[in-house]
XYZ file of C-alpha atoms in Angstrom:
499
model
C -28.960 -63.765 30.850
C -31.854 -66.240 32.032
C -31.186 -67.976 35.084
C -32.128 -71.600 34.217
C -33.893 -73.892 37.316
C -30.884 -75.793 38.057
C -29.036 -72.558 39.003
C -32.114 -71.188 40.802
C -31.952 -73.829 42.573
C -28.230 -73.832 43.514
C -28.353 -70.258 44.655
C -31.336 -71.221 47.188
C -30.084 -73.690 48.609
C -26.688 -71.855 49.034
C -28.272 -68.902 50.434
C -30.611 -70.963 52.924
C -27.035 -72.574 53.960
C -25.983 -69.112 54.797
C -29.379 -68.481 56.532
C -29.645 -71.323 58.775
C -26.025 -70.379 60.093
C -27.001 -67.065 60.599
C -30.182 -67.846 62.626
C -30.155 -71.027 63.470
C -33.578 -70.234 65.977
C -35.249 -70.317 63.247
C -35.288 -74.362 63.406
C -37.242 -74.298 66.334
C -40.103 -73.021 63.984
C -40.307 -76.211 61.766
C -44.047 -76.827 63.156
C -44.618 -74.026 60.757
C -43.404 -75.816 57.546
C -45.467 -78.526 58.252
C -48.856 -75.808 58.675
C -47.781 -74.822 55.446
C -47.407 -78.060 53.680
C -50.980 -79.375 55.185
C -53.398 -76.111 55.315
C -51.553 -73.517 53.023
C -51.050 -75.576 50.280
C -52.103 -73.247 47.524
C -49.245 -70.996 48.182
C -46.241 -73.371 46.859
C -48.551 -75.232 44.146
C -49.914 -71.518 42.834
C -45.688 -70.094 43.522
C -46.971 -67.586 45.631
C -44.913 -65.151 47.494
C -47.042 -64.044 50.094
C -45.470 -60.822 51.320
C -48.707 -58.405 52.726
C -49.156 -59.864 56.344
C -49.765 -56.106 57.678
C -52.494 -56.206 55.513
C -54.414 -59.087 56.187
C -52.882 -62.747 57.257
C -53.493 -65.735 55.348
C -56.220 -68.237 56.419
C -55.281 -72.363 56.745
C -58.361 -74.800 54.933
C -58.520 -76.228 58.641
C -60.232 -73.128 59.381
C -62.569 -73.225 56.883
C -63.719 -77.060 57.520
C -64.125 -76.301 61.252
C -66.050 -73.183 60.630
C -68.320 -74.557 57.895
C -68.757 -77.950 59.932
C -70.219 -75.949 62.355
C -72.403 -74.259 60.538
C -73.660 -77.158 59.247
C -74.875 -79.107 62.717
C -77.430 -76.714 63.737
C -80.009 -73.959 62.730
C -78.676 -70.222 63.603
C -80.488 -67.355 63.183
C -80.517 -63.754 64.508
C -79.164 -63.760 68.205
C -81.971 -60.716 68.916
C -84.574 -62.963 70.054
C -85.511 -65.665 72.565
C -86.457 -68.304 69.645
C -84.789 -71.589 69.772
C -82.100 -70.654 66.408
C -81.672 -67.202 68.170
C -80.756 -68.870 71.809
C -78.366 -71.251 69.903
C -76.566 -68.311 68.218
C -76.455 -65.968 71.357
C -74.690 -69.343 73.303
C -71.967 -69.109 70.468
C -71.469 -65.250 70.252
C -71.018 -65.158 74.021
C -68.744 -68.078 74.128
C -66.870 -66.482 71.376
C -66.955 -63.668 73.399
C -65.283 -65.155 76.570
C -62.942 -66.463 74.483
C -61.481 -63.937 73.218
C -61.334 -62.112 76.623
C -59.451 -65.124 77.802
C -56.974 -65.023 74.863
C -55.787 -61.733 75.987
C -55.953 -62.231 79.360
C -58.631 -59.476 79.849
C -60.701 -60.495 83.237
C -64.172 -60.628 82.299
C -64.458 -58.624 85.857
C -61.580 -55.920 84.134
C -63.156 -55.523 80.369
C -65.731 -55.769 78.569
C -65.186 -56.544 74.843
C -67.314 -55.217 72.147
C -67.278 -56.600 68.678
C -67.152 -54.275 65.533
C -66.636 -54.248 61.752
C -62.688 -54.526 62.204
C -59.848 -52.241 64.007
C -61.725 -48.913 62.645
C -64.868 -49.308 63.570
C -63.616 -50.257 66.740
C -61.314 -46.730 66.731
C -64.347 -45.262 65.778
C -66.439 -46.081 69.050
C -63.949 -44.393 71.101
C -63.464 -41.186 68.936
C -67.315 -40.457 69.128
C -67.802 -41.589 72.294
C -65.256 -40.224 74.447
C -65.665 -37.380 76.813
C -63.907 -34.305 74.935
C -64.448 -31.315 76.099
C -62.623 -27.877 76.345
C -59.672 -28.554 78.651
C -59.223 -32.126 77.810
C -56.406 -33.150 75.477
C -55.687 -36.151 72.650
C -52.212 -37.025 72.176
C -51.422 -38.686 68.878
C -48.086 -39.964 67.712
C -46.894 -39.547 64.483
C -47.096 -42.974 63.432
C -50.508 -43.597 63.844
C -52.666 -44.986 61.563
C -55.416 -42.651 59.412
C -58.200 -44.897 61.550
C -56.525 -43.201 65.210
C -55.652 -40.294 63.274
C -59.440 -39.275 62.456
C -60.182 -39.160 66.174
C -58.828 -36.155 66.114
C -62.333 -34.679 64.615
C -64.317 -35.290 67.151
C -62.049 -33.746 69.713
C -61.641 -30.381 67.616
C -65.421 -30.323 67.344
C -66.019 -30.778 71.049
C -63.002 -28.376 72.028
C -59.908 -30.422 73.060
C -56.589 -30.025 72.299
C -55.108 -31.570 69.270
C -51.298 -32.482 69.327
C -48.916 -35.242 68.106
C -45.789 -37.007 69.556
C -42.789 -36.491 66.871
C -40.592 -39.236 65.564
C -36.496 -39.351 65.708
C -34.605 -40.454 62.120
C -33.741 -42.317 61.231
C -34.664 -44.940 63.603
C -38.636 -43.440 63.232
C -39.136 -44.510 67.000
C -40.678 -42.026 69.632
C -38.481 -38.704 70.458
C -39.571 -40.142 74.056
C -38.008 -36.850 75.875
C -40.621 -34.584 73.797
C -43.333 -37.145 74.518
C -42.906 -36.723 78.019
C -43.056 -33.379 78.398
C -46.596 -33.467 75.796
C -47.746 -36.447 78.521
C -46.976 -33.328 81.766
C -48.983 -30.966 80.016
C -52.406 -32.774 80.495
C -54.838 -31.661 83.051
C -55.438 -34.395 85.127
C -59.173 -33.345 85.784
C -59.926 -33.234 82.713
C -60.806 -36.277 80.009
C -57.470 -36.630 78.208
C -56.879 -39.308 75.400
C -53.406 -41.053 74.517
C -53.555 -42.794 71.516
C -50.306 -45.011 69.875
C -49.603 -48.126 68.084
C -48.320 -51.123 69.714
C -46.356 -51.581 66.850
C -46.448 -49.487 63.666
C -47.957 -50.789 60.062
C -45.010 -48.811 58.356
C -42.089 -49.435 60.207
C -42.510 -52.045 62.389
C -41.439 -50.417 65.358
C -42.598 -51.713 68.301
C -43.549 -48.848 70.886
C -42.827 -49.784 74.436
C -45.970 -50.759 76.077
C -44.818 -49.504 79.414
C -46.414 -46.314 77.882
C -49.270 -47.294 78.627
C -48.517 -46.670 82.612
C -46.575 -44.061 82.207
C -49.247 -42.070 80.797
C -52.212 -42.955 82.984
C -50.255 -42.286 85.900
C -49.879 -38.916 84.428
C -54.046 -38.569 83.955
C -54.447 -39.858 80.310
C -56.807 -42.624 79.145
C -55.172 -44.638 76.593
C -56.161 -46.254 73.216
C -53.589 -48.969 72.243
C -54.026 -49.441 68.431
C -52.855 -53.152 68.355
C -54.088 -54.293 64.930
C -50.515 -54.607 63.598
C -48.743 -56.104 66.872
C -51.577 -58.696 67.862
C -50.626 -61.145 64.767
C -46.946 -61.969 66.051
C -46.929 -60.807 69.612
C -48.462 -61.780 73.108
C -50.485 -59.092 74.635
C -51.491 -60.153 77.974
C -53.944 -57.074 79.326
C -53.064 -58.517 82.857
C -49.722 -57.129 82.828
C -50.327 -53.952 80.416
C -53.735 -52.234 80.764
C -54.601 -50.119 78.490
C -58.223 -48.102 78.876
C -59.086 -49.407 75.098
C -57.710 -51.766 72.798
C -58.467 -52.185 68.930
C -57.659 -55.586 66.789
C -58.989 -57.370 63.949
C -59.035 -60.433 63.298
C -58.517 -61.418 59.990
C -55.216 -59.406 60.513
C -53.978 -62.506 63.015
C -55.382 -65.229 61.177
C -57.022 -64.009 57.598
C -60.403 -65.662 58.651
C -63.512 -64.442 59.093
C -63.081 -60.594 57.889
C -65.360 -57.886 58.333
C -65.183 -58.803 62.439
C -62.751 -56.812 64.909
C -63.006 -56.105 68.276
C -62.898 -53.186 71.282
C -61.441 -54.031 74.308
C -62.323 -51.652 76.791
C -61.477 -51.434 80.627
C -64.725 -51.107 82.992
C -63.374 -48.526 84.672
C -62.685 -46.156 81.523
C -66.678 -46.854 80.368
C -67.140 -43.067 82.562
C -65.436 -41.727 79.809
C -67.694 -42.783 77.109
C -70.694 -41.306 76.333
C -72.616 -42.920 73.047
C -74.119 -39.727 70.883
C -76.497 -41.476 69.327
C -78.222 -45.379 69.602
C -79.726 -47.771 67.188
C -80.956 -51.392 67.199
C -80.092 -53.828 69.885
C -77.739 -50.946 71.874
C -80.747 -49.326 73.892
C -83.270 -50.849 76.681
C -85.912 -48.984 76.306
C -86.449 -46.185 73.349
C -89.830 -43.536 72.787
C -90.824 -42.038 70.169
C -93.687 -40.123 71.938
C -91.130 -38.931 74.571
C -88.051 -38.672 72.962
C -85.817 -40.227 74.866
C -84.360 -43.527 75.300
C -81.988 -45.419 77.718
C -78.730 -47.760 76.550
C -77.774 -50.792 77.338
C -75.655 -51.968 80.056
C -72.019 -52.863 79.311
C -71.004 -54.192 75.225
C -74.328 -54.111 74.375
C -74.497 -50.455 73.855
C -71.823 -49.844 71.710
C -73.093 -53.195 69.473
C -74.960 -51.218 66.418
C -77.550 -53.189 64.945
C -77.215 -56.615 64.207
C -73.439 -58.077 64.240
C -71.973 -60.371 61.941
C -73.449 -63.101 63.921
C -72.386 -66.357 61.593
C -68.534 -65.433 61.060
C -67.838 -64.333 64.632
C -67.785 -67.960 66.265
C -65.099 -68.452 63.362
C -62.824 -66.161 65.362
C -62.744 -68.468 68.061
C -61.318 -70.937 65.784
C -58.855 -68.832 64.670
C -57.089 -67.799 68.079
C -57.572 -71.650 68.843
C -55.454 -72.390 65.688
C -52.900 -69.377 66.904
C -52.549 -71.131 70.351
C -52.112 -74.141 69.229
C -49.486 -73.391 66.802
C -47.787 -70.679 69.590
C -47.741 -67.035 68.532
C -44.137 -67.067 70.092
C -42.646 -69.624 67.550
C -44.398 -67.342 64.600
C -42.768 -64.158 65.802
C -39.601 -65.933 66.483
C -40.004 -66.754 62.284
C -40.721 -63.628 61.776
C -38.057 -62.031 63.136
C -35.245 -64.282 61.622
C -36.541 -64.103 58.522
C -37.159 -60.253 58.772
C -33.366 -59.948 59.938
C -31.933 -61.906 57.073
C -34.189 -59.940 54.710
C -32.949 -56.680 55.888
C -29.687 -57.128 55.857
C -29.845 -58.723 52.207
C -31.578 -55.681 51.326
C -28.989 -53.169 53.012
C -25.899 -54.885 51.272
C -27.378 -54.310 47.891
C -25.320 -52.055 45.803
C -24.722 -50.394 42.480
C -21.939 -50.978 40.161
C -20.894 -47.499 41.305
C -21.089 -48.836 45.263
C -23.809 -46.472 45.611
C -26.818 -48.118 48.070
C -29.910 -49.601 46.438
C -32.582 -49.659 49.428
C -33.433 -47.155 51.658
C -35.217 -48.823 54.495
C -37.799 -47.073 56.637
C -37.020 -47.230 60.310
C -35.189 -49.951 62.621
C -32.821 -51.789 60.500
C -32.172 -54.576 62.783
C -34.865 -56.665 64.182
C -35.056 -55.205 68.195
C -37.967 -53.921 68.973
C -39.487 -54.369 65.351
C -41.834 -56.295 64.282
C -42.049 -58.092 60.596
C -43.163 -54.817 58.771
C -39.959 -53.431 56.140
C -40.881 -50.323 54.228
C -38.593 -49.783 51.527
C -37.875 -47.506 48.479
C -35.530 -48.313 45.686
C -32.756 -45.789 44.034
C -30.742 -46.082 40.736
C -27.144 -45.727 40.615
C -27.405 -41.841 40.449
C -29.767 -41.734 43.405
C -33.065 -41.198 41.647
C -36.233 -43.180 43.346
C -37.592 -45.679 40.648
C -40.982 -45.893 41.084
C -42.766 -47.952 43.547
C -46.288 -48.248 41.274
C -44.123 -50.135 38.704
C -42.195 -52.173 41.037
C -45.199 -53.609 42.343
C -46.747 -54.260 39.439
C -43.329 -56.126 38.057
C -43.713 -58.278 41.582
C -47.010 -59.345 40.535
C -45.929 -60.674 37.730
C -43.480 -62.787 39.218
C -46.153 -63.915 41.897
C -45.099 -61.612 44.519
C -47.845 -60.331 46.957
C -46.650 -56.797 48.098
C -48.110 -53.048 49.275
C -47.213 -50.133 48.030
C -48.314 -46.228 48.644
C -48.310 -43.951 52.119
C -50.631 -47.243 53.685
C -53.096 -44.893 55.353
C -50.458 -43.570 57.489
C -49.170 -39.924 56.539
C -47.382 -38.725 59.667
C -44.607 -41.668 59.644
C -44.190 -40.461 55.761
C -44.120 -36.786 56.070
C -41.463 -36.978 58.918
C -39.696 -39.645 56.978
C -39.421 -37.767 53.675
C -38.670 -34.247 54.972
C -42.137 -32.893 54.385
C -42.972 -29.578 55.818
C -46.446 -27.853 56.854
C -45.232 -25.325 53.942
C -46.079 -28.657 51.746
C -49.081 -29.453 53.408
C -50.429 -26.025 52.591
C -49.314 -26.451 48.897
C -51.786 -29.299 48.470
C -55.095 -27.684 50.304
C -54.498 -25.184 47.260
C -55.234 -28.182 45.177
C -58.734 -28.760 46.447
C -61.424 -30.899 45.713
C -58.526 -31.744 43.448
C -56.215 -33.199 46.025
C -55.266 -36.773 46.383
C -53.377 -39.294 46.187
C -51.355 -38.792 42.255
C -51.777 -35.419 42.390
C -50.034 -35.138 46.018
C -47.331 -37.143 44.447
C -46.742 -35.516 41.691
C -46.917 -31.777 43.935
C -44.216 -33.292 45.973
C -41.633 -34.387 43.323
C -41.813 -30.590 41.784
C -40.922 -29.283 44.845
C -37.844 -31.236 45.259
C -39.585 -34.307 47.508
C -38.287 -37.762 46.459
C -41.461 -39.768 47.454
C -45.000 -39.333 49.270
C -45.201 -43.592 49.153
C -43.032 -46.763 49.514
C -42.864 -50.480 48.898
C -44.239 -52.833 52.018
C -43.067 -56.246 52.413
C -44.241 -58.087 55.697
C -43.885 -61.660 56.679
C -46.227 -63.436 58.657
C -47.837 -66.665 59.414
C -46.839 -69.085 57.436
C -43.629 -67.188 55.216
C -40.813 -69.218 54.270
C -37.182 -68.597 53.354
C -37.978 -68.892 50.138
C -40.591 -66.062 50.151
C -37.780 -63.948 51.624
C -35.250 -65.439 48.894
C -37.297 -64.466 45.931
C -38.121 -61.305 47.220
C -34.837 -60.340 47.940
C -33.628 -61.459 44.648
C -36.710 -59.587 42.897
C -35.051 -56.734 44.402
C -31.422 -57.367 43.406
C -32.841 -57.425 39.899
C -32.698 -53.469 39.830
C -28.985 -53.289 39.848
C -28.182 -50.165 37.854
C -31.481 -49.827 36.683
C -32.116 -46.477 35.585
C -35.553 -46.223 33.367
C -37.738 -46.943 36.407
C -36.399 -43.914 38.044
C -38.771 -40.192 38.642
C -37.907 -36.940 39.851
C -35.069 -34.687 39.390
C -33.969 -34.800 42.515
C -31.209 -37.483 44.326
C -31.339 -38.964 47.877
C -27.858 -39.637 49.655
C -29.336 -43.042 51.350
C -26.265 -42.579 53.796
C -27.115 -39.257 55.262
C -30.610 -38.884 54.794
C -31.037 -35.980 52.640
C -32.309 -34.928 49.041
C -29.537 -33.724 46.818
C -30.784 -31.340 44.268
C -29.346 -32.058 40.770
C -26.576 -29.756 39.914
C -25.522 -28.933 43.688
């Protein structure tokens, strides 16, 4: 039966009743409304559910005007030069610079900040430019993102140890006993290299940053991946330093991409050693000789020329996060992430059997606005994710879906085994992404990907609402479902047909 606009209507306002009485903090976050209304306006007059802030954040018009009305009062060109349009530019980069270093309360006499393509490239410069050696160690978690994951190739090919921190189900948060003794193993005279998320792009856990001490007292230099925490969250490098640091932008503001930034502490810049050089990173360079000598400080690690005319636009950005206060957005966030989540945990079949299986924390403490989800029919067969987005989309809902470049969280979530992972190398050149899936499900695996909804900026109730009621709509479905296999949501575990 069609709902008709009148009862839509009625059961919004009925469940925002019940919303505002069970988080009534999220009131304090009006300001936000308002930001929608006057610089997000496409959203409500396009009926857009925006629900992929992990992915990138949405940019306000106010950004836009600023950033184009400053283009437009003066001549900028190339900041490698002494020229009058190259002096102009260099003034803005380096303001931009300082700027940023002030945001995160990063002492310009503590760190120096380098500015890269995004959160990769920034990963990137510390992967190839750290001092691995044999002896030295990297420490991965689990939950890391493909981006800290591939660091792991440059320590293999220079002779470090390669290991990773586990995860605990079902909450998917650090087995922090096993990290510790992986922490006691390092060498302290050796280069070792600690690398976790501040908060992960799957689960939205929130890793404690007092990790960060813990393992440099212990002789590790550590890379904070912060991409996914930095949009909702304070990180104040005065009270939590970190060696390195990795963000991007448009993931705290959606405007300029194609800019991130490295954070790195002075004191860790021993530990880097560039492998090669290119434009604007070297003083002095001969070709007769051979040799060449880098730059002091950022400007070595700086390839070539940098996207000069969008990165005074990040300085508008963080000055439209202060102003609006990151701690009323993550205090949205994480009402609206707590309603959602238990919405989405009540959901049942006619049978009383659970529709959602969530991925990791299902309450809101340390979590950020990331919920991973995958859907079951009433006999516990997955229905497929691929369709369910592409049902969303036609009902103007904005979500992620697939293993979102981050395989470790997803193998220890869905029971996968290295016996699997040496199934697909005997796929070769063959192997990816459909043909891992489809590997998995004929061995008994329910799923190798998931739904992603994440709320951000400027979300609403009603973003949450019609999600949440998208959802609902596959009560006793049953012709979206794959596999032969069941999951008991309850207990974790894959039920084969027939047993």
């Amino acid at each position: 039966m069609t709902t008709t606009p009148a009862c839509r209507n009625e059961q919004l306002e009925a469940a925002q009743a019940d919303f505002f009485e069970r988080y009534p903090e999220y009131a304090k976050t009006a300001s936000l409304d308002r930001l929608r209304e006057a610089d997000h306006r496409c959203l409500d007059e396009s009926h857009q559910v925006y629900l992929d802030y992990t992915g990138g954040s949405l940019y306000g018009e106010s950004q836009l005007e600023e950033h184009m009305m400053q283009m437009r009062s003066g001549v900028y060109g190339n900041p490698h030069s002494n020229n009058p349009t190259s002096t102009a530019m260099t003034q803005l980069l380096e303001q931009s610079r300082q700027y940023i270093l002030n945001y995160f309360n990063a002492s310009s006499r503590d760190f120096i900040l380098v500015f890269t393509p995004n959160a990769s490239g920034a990963l990137k410069l510390v992967g190839e430019s750290f001092a691995f050696a044999p002896g030295g160690r990297l420490l991965l978690t689990f939950d890391n993102h493909n981006s800290v994951n591939g660091i792991r190739e440059f320590a293999r090919a220079r002779g470090s140890m390669v290991s990773y921190a586990p995860l605990k189900m079902p909450s998917l948060r650090l087995d922090e006993e096993r990290l510790e003794e992986l922490l006691d193993e390092a060498d302290p005279a050796q280069a070792n290299l600690f690398a976790f998320p501040a908060q992960s792009n799957v689960s939205g856990v929130k890793h404690p940053l007092s990790l960060v001490e813990r393992a440099r007292k212990k002789g590790w230099s550590v890379l904070l991946d912060a991409a996914a925490f930095a949009p909702t969250n304070r990180l104040d490098l005065t009270e939590v330093q970190p060696d390195f640091v990795a963000v991007s932008f448009y993931k705290m503001f959606g405007y300029p991409t194609g800019v991130g930034a490295l954070l790195i502490r002075k004191e860790a810049l021993t530990k880097l050693n560039r492998p090669w050089f290119a434009g604007g990173t070297v003083n002095f360079v001969s070709v007769q000789g051979q040799l060449h000598i880098l730059s002091k400080g950022e400007a070595a690690f700086e390839d070539g020329t940098l996207n000069y005319l969008a990165i005074p636009a990040v300085e508008i950005g963080l000055r439209h996060l202060q102003a609006i206060g990151i701690e009323i957005i993550g205090e949205r966030v994480r009402c609206l992430t707590g309603w959602m989540l238990d919405e989405l945990l009540a959901l049942r079949h006619s049978n009383g059997r659970a529709m959602v299986r969530i991925y990791g924390p299902t309450t809101t403490e340390a979590r950020g606005g990331t919920v991973t989800l995958n859907l079951y029919d009433p006999n516990g067969h997955l229905l497929d994710y691929r369709r369910i987005e592409e049902l969303a989309g036609e009902k103007g809902i904005s979500l992620r879906t697939g293993c979102f470049c981050n395989p470790g969280l997803g193998e220890i979530a869905e029971g996968l085994t290295e016996e699997d992972m040496e199934a697909v190398q005997q796929l070769g050149a063959d192997a990816n992404l459909m043909s891992f899936l489809r590997l998995m499900q004929g061995r008994g695996h329910k799923s190798a990907g998931a739904i992603r909804a994440s709320t951000g900026l400027v979300s609403n109730f009603e973003d949450v609402w019609r999600f949440v009621s998208f959802i609902a709509g596959f009560r006793d479905q049953t012709r979206l479902a794959i596999g032969e296999a069941s999951f008991d949501i309850d207990s974790c575990r894959i039920i084969r047909d027939g047993s």
